[in-house]
Short mmCIF file of C-alpha atoms in Angstrom, two decimals:
data_model
loop_
_atom_site.label_atom_id
_atom_site.label_comp_id
_atom_site.label_asym_id
_atom_site.label_seq_id
_atom_site.Cartn_x
_atom_site.Cartn_y
_atom_site.Cartn_z
CA MET A 1 28.73 -11.18 17.39
CA SER A 2 31.52 -11.10 14.74
CA GLN A 3 30.40 -10.69 10.99
CA GLN A 4 32.63 -12.58 8.58
CA ARG A 5 32.14 -11.73 5.24
CA GLY A 6 33.02 -14.27 2.62
CA ILE A 7 36.56 -14.13 1.17
CA THR A 8 37.11 -15.79 -2.17
CA GLN A 9 39.48 -18.47 -1.95
CA SER A 10 42.33 -16.06 -3.92
CA LYS A 11 42.24 -13.47 -1.38
CA GLU A 12 42.33 -16.23 1.50
CA SER A 13 45.27 -17.66 0.28
CA LEU A 14 47.06 -14.34 -0.43
CA LEU A 15 46.67 -13.56 2.87
CA LYS A 16 47.46 -16.41 4.24
CA SER A 17 50.75 -16.20 1.99
CA TYR A 18 51.47 -13.05 3.97
CA ASN A 19 51.22 -14.66 7.08
CA LYS A 20 53.64 -17.16 5.99
CA ARG A 21 56.29 -14.95 4.48
CA LEU A 22 55.81 -12.65 8.43
CA LYS A 23 56.76 -15.68 9.80
CA ASP A 24 59.48 -17.16 8.04
CA ASP A 25 61.24 -13.61 7.87
CA VAL A 26 60.80 -13.09 11.58
CA LYS A 27 62.04 -16.84 12.32
CA SER A 28 65.26 -16.24 9.87
CA ILE A 29 66.32 -13.24 11.35
CA LEU A 30 66.12 -14.59 15.06
CA ASP A 31 67.65 -18.08 13.95
CA ASN A 32 70.43 -16.23 11.94
CA PHE A 33 71.09 -13.66 14.75
CA THR A 34 71.38 -16.73 17.08
CA GLU A 35 73.62 -18.65 15.02
CA ILE A 36 76.11 -15.81 14.60
CA LEU A 37 76.33 -15.22 18.37
CA LYS A 38 76.93 -18.95 18.61
CA ALA A 39 79.39 -18.89 15.97
CA ALA A 40 81.25 -16.13 17.83
CA LYS A 41 82.20 -18.39 20.71
CA VAL A 42 86.12 -19.33 20.46
CA GLU A 43 86.38 -23.25 20.49
CA GLU A 44 89.12 -25.37 21.64
CA GLN A 45 91.57 -26.29 18.62
CA ASN A 46 89.71 -28.80 16.49
CA GLN A 47 90.81 -31.02 13.71
CA VAL A 48 91.47 -28.11 11.66
CA SER A 49 94.08 -25.13 12.48
CA THR A 50 93.01 -22.14 13.87
CA LEU A 51 93.41 -20.24 10.96
CA THR A 52 90.91 -22.09 9.12
CA GLN A 53 88.46 -22.49 11.82
CA SER A 54 88.47 -18.35 12.18
CA ASP A 55 88.19 -18.24 8.01
CA GLN A 56 85.16 -20.72 8.34
CA ALA A 57 83.58 -18.61 11.25
CA ARG A 58 83.95 -15.70 9.31
CA TYR A 59 82.31 -16.88 6.21
CA GLU A 60 79.15 -18.37 8.09
CA MET A 61 79.04 -14.77 9.69
CA HIS A 62 78.93 -13.06 6.65
CA VAL A 63 76.17 -15.53 5.03
CA ARG A 64 74.18 -15.22 8.02
CA ALA A 65 74.69 -11.47 7.96
CA ALA A 66 73.19 -11.54 4.54
CA ASN A 67 70.34 -13.79 5.51
CA ILE A 68 69.61 -10.96 7.75
CA VAL A 69 69.33 -8.44 5.77
CA ARG A 70 67.27 -10.33 2.87
CA ALA A 71 64.67 -11.36 5.55
CA GLY A 72 64.91 -7.80 6.59
CA GLU A 73 64.51 -6.48 2.87
CA SER A 74 61.70 -9.03 2.49
CA LEU A 75 60.15 -7.73 5.47
CA MET A 76 60.18 -4.41 3.94
CA LYS A 77 58.23 -5.60 0.79
CA LEU A 78 55.73 -7.41 2.52
CA VAL A 79 54.85 -4.10 4.33
CA SER A 80 54.69 -2.45 0.70
CA ASP A 81 52.39 -5.25 -0.39
CA LEU A 82 50.12 -4.65 3.09
CA LYS A 83 50.10 -1.10 1.92
CA THR A 84 48.83 -1.51 -1.61
CA PHE A 85 46.50 -4.09 -0.46
CA LEU A 86 45.28 -1.82 2.07
CA ILE A 87 44.63 0.80 -0.27
CA LEU A 88 42.98 -1.29 -2.74
CA ASN A 89 40.51 -3.28 -0.32
CA ASP A 90 39.67 -1.72 2.59
CA PHE A 91 36.53 -1.13 1.73
CA PRO A 92 35.29 0.89 4.63
CA SER A 93 37.66 3.71 4.27
CA VAL A 94 37.58 3.61 0.59
CA ASN A 95 34.03 4.06 1.16
CA GLU A 96 34.58 6.95 3.65
CA GLY A 97 37.09 8.26 1.13
CA ILE A 98 34.32 8.51 -1.66
CA ASN A 99 31.10 10.07 0.55
CA GLN A 100 33.81 13.09 2.04
CA ARG A 101 34.81 13.84 -1.63
CA THR A 102 30.87 13.51 -2.88
CA GLN A 103 29.97 15.92 -0.10
CA GLN A 104 32.71 18.20 -0.80
CA LEU A 105 31.69 18.42 -4.19
CA LYS A 106 28.05 18.87 -3.33
CA ALA A 107 28.92 21.80 -1.30
CA ILE A 108 30.82 23.46 -4.24
CA GLN A 109 27.71 22.85 -6.34
CA ALA A 110 25.29 24.04 -3.86
CA GLU A 111 27.30 27.19 -3.31
CA CYS A 112 27.56 28.02 -6.81
CA ASP A 113 23.70 27.65 -7.49
CA THR A 114 22.98 29.74 -4.60
CA LYS A 115 24.92 32.37 -5.68
CA LEU A 116 23.81 32.15 -9.19
CA LEU A 117 20.02 32.19 -7.93
CA ALA A 118 20.86 35.41 -5.88
CA LEU A 119 22.68 36.71 -8.57
CA ARG A 120 19.51 36.19 -10.71
CA ASP A 121 17.32 37.90 -8.44
CA ASP A 122 19.49 41.07 -8.09
CA MET A 123 19.64 41.25 -12.02
CA ALA A 124 15.90 41.13 -12.05
CA ALA A 125 15.54 44.34 -10.28
CA ASP A 126 18.19 46.05 -12.46
CA LEU A 127 17.30 44.78 -15.50
CA TYR A 128 13.83 46.56 -15.03
CA ASP A 129 15.54 49.92 -15.31
CA LEU A 130 17.98 48.90 -18.25
CA GLU A 131 14.96 47.17 -20.11
CA GLU A 132 13.35 50.97 -19.60
CA GLU A 133 16.43 52.87 -20.77
CA TYR A 134 16.54 50.42 -24.03
CA TYR A 135 12.72 50.51 -25.22
CA SER A 136 13.10 54.41 -24.84
CA SER A 137 15.93 55.22 -26.57
CA ARG A 138 16.52 55.40 -30.42
CA TYR A 139 18.85 51.96 -30.79
CA LYS A 140 16.24 49.69 -30.31
CA MET B 1 34.73 -2.86 16.10
CA ALA B 2 36.85 0.37 16.13
CA SER B 3 37.71 1.41 12.81
CA SER B 4 40.43 3.67 12.52
CA SER B 5 41.05 5.76 9.17
CA ALA B 6 43.20 4.66 6.40
CA VAL B 7 45.75 7.39 7.00
CA GLU B 8 46.18 5.93 10.34
CA ARG B 9 46.72 2.75 8.92
CA LEU B 10 49.30 3.54 6.40
CA GLN B 11 51.05 5.82 9.09
CA ALA B 12 50.91 2.56 11.35
CA LEU B 13 52.75 0.59 8.42
CA GLU B 14 55.33 3.63 8.16
CA SER B 15 56.45 3.04 11.81
CA ILE B 16 56.46 -0.66 10.95
CA GLU B 17 58.82 0.25 8.36
CA LYS B 18 61.10 2.26 10.51
CA GLU B 19 61.14 -0.69 13.11
CA ILE B 20 62.20 -3.00 10.78
CA ALA B 21 65.13 -0.65 10.08
CA ALA B 22 65.82 -0.46 14.12
CA VAL B 23 65.72 -4.31 14.18
CA LEU B 24 68.34 -4.39 11.75
CA GLN B 25 70.54 -1.76 13.49
CA ASN B 26 70.40 -3.09 16.90
CA ALA B 27 71.15 -6.52 15.75
CA GLY B 28 74.61 -4.54 14.21
CA LEU B 29 75.27 -2.91 17.50
CA ALA B 30 74.90 -5.89 19.16
CA VAL B 31 77.32 -7.98 16.80
CA GLN B 32 79.51 -4.78 17.02
CA GLU B 33 79.88 -4.75 20.64
CA LEU B 34 81.14 -8.22 20.33
CA CYS B 35 83.76 -7.46 18.06
CA LYS B 36 85.45 -5.06 20.64
CA ASP B 37 88.99 -6.09 22.79
CA LYS B 38 86.71 -5.56 25.76
CA PRO B 39 82.96 -6.33 25.12
CA ASN B 40 80.76 -4.53 27.45
CA GLU B 41 78.41 -6.95 28.88
CA ARG B 42 75.78 -4.20 30.04
CA GLN B 43 75.56 -2.86 26.60
CA LEU B 44 75.48 -6.16 24.64
CA ASP B 45 72.55 -7.35 26.96
CA ARG B 46 70.66 -4.08 26.25
CA HIS B 47 71.04 -4.09 22.52
CA THR B 48 70.12 -7.52 22.35
CA GLY B 49 67.16 -6.76 24.66
CA GLN B 50 66.34 -3.47 21.93
CA PHE B 51 66.41 -6.22 19.14
CA LEU B 52 64.64 -8.71 20.21
CA LYS B 53 61.72 -5.84 21.36
CA SER B 54 61.82 -4.41 18.09
CA LEU B 55 61.40 -7.67 16.25
CA GLN B 56 58.71 -8.56 18.42
CA ASP B 57 56.66 -5.43 17.88
CA VAL B 58 57.13 -5.37 14.04
CA GLU B 59 55.68 -8.92 14.14
CA SER B 60 52.78 -8.14 16.48
CA GLY B 61 52.26 -4.88 14.37
CA LEU B 62 52.06 -6.59 10.81
CA SER B 63 49.92 -9.48 12.28
CA GLN B 64 47.51 -6.94 13.54
CA GLU B 65 46.88 -5.28 10.03
CA ILE B 66 47.09 -8.92 8.67
CA ASN B 67 43.71 -9.94 10.99
CA TYR B 68 42.45 -6.63 9.98
CA LEU B 69 42.63 -7.39 6.52
CA THR B 70 41.18 -10.62 7.00
CA GLN B 71 38.14 -8.93 8.48
CA VAL B 72 37.65 -6.32 5.54
CA ALA B 73 38.46 -7.82 2.34
CA THR B 74 36.46 -9.47 -0.06
CA GLY B 75 37.31 -10.70 -3.71
CA GLN B 76 35.32 -7.94 -5.22
CA PRO B 77 37.14 -4.88 -6.62
CA HIS B 78 35.66 -1.59 -5.44
CA GLU B 79 33.07 -0.04 -7.74
CA GLY B 80 31.66 3.14 -5.96
CA SER B 81 33.00 6.57 -7.23
CA SER B 82 32.53 10.10 -6.77
CA TYR B 83 32.19 10.73 -10.62
CA SER B 84 28.55 11.83 -10.46
CA ALA B 85 29.29 14.15 -7.85
CA GLN B 86 31.96 15.36 -9.89
CA LYS B 87 30.09 15.66 -13.20
CA GLU B 88 27.38 18.00 -11.43
CA THR B 89 30.23 19.95 -9.87
CA GLN B 90 31.76 20.59 -13.23
CA MET B 91 28.26 21.50 -14.68
CA ALA B 92 27.58 24.06 -12.21
CA LEU B 93 31.09 25.62 -12.52
CA HIS B 94 30.15 25.61 -16.36
CA ARG B 95 26.82 27.80 -15.48
CA VAL B 96 28.76 30.28 -13.20
CA GLU B 97 31.16 30.68 -15.85
CA HIS B 98 28.32 31.04 -18.30
CA ALA B 99 27.12 33.66 -16.10
CA LYS B 100 30.08 35.52 -16.19
CA LYS B 101 30.50 35.89 -19.99
CA ARG B 102 26.95 37.14 -20.35
CA LEU B 103 27.51 39.65 -17.62
CA ALA B 104 30.87 40.56 -18.88
CA ASP B 105 29.16 41.38 -22.31
CA LEU B 106 26.54 43.11 -21.12
CA ASN B 107 29.20 45.56 -19.09
CA THR B 108 30.66 45.90 -22.33
CA VAL B 109 27.33 47.12 -24.16
CA CYS B 110 26.66 49.51 -21.23
CA THR B 111 30.05 51.05 -20.62
CA GLN B 112 30.95 51.61 -24.70
CA GLY B 113 27.79 51.42 -26.14
CA PRO B 114 25.80 49.20 -28.75
CA GLN B 115 27.93 48.77 -31.76
CA GLN B 116 26.57 49.87 -35.03
#
C-alpha cells in the first residue's frame, strides 16, 4: 500500500523541473556526441572546397563539444540542487538526526545529574564531620 | 519501504558527480581515439561503450533520487529541533560548574583556614 503524502503545487513543479533538466541534459550529451561522431566522417567533395568543409566541421565539433561540457555542468548543478533539497526536505532522515541528537544530549544530562547525586550523598557523610569540627571551634 | 540514511544518499549523489565526470572523460577519450592516424576500432568501441554505460548510470541514479524525493517531500518546512534537550543539558552543565565552584571554595576554607 503506497502512502502518498500531498505535495504542494510548487514542490511538485520543482520536482518535475528536476526531471525535465535531467532528461534534457542527458539527451543533449548523447545527441551532441552522436553528431560529433557523424561530423568526423570524411565526405566526398561537395559544393564547397575541402578546406572550407573541414573548417566548418571543426567549428561544428567545437560547438558540440562545448554543448556537451555545458550539459555536464548543468547536471552537476542539478546534483547540487538535489543535495540541498535532500538535506532540507528529507523528513525521515531529519527526524532521525534530531532524535539522535536529543538522545545524546539527554544521556549527557542524565550522567551529570547522576554524578551530582552521588556527590551529594558523599558530601552528606563528610559534612557531618565538618560541621562537628566547625561548631566546636572558636571561629563559629 | 527501506529508507537509507541521509549520509548514504548524499554519498550516492557524490558518486553520481564522479560518474558525470567519467561520462565527459570517456566521451573525450572516444573522440581522441578517432583523431589518431590509425584509430583502433576496439578501443573506440570500448570507450564509446563506457561512455554510454556511465551516462545510463547517471540517468538511473538521478531518477532514483528524484523518485525518492517525490515520495518524502512535502511543502512544509521542518519545524522540529533538539533545542529543549540542548537547554536542559546546558542547565545540567551549569549545575556541575556551580557544584565545582562551591567545592573549590570549601577546599580553600579547609586548607587555608577561615579569613578573619
